[in-house]
Protein backbone atom coordinates (compact mmCIF):
# COMPACT_ATOMS: atom_id res chain seq x y z
CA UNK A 1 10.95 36.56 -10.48
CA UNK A 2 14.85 35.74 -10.17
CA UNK A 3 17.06 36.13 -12.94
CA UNK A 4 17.39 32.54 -13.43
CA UNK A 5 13.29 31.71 -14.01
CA UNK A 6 13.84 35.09 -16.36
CA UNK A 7 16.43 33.29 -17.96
CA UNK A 8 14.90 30.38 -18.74
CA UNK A 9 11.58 32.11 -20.01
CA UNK A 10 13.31 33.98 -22.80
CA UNK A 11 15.48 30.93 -23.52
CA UNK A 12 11.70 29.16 -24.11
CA UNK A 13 10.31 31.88 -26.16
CA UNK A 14 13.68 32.34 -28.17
CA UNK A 15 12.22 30.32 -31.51
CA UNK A 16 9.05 32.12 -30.70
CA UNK A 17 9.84 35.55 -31.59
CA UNK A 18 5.49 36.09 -32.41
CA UNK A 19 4.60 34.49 -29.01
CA UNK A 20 7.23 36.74 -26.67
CA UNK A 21 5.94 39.81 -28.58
CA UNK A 22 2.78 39.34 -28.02
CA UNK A 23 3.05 38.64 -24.15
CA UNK A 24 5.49 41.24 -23.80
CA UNK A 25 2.93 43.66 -24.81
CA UNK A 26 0.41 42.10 -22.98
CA UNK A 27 2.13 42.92 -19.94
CA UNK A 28 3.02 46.29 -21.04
CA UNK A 29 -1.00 47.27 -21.44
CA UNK A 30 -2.70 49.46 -19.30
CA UNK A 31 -6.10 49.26 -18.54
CA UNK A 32 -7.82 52.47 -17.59
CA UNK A 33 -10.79 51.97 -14.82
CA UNK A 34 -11.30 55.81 -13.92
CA UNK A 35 -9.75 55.40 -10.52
CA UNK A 36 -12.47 52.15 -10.05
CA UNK A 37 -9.68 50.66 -8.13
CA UNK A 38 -8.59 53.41 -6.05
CA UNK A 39 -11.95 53.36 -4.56
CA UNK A 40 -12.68 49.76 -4.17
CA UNK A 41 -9.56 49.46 -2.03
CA UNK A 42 -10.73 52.39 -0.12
CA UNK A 43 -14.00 51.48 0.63
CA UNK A 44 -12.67 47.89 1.72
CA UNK A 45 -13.28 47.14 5.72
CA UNK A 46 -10.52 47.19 7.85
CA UNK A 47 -8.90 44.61 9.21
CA UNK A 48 -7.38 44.86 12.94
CA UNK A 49 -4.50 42.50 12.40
CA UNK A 50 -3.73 42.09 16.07
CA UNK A 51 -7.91 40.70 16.58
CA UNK A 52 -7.23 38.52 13.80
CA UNK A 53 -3.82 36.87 14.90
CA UNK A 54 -5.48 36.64 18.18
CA UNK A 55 -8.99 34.61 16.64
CA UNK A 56 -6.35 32.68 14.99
CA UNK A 57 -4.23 31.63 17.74
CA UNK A 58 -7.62 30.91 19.70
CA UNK A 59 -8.41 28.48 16.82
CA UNK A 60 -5.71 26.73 16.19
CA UNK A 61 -5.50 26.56 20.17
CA UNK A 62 -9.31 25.13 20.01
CA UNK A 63 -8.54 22.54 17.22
CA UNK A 64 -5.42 21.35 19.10
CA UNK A 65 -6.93 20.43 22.45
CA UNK A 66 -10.24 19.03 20.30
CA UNK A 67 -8.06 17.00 18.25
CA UNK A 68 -6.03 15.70 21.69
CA UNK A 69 -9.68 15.20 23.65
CA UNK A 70 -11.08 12.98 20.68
CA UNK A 71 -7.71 11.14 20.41
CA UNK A 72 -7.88 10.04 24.14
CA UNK A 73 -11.67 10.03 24.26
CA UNK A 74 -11.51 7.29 21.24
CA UNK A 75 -8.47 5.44 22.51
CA UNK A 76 -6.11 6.29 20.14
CA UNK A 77 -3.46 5.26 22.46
CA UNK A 78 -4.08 1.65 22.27
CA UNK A 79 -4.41 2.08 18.49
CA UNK A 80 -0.84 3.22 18.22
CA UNK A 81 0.43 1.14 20.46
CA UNK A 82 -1.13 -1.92 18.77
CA UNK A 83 0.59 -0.39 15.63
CA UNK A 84 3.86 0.01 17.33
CA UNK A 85 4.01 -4.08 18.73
CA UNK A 86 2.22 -5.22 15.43
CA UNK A 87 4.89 -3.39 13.34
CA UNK A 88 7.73 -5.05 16.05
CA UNK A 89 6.00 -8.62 15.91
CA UNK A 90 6.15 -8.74 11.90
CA UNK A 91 10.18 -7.57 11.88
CA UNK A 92 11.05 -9.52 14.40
CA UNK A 93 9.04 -12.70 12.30
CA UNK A 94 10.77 -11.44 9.22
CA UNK A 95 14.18 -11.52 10.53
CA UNK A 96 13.55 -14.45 12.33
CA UNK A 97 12.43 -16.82 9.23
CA UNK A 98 15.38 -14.98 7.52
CA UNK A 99 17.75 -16.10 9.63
CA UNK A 100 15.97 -20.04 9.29
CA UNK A 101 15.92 -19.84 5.64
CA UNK A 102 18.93 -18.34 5.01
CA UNK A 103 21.74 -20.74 5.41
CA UNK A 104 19.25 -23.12 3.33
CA UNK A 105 19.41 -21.42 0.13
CA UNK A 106 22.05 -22.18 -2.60
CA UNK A 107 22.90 -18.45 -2.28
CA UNK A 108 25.60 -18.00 0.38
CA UNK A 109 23.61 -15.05 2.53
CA UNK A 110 25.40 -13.42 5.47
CA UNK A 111 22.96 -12.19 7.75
CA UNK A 112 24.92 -9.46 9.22
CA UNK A 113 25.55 -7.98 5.72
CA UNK A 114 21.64 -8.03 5.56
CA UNK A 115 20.84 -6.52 8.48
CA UNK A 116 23.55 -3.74 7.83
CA UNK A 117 22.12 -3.07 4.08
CA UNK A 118 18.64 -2.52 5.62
CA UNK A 119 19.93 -0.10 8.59
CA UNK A 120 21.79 1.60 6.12
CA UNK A 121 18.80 2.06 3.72
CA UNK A 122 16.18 2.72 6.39
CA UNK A 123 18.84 5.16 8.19
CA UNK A 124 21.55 6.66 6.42
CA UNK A 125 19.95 7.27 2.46
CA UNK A 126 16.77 9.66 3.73
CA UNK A 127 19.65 11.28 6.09
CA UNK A 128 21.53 11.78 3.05
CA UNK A 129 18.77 12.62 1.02
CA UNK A 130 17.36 15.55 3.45
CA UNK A 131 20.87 16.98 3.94
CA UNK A 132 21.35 17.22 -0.41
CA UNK A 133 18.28 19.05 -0.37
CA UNK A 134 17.62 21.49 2.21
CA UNK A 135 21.29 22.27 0.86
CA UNK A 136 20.05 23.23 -2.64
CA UNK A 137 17.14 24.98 -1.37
């Protein structure tokens, strides 16, 4: 626990002087087992961690090229394509009855300014957005 998650728990259990007494001895109790624990942890199996990084890589290694088989096996290449050009087809529409309707309306639209808002919200605010927080974490 950092200081500042301290600080903020005693700051929350200030008005509470019963409640942070309580829990404060709570956490100061010690339960006697008779050495119960001692022996659990010794009779546990163990664990080779080298066998079991290696099962794991083999896994994840498995699940990869399964995953990549059933993709191509199910044609999930034409799927994402047909996203891709479906995705393209409806901006391209957009923009294009945009640019019809535009100098029609009785609010004067520039088209360019348009464009550049969207850019800058599809581009530039999660760039800005990312770099604020994997700065404050």
């Amino acid at each position: 626990m950092t200081d500042k998650d301290k600080k903020l728990i005693d700051d929350f259990f200030e008005g509470r002087n019963d409640l942070a007494e309580i829990f404060k001895q709570a956490a100061q109790q010690q339960i006697e087992d008779d050495g119960f624990t001692e022996r659990v942890m010794q009779n546990l199996p163990e664990t080779k961690t080298v066998t079991v990084r290696r099962l794991s890589r083999l896994w994840s290694l498995f699940c990869i090229l399964m995953g990549v088989g059933l993709f191509f096996a199910f044609g999930g290449w034409q799927v994402l394509q047909g996203l891709f050009y479906g995705g393209l087809r409806m901006l391209l529409g957009w923009l294009e009855v945009l640019a019809i309707t535009a100098p029609t309306t009785e609010i004067n639209i520039n088209l360019w300014v348009v464009l550049l808002v969207v850019a800058f919200v599809i581009v530039f605010l999660p760039y800005q957005t990312y770099r604020k927080l994997s700065a404050t974490l």
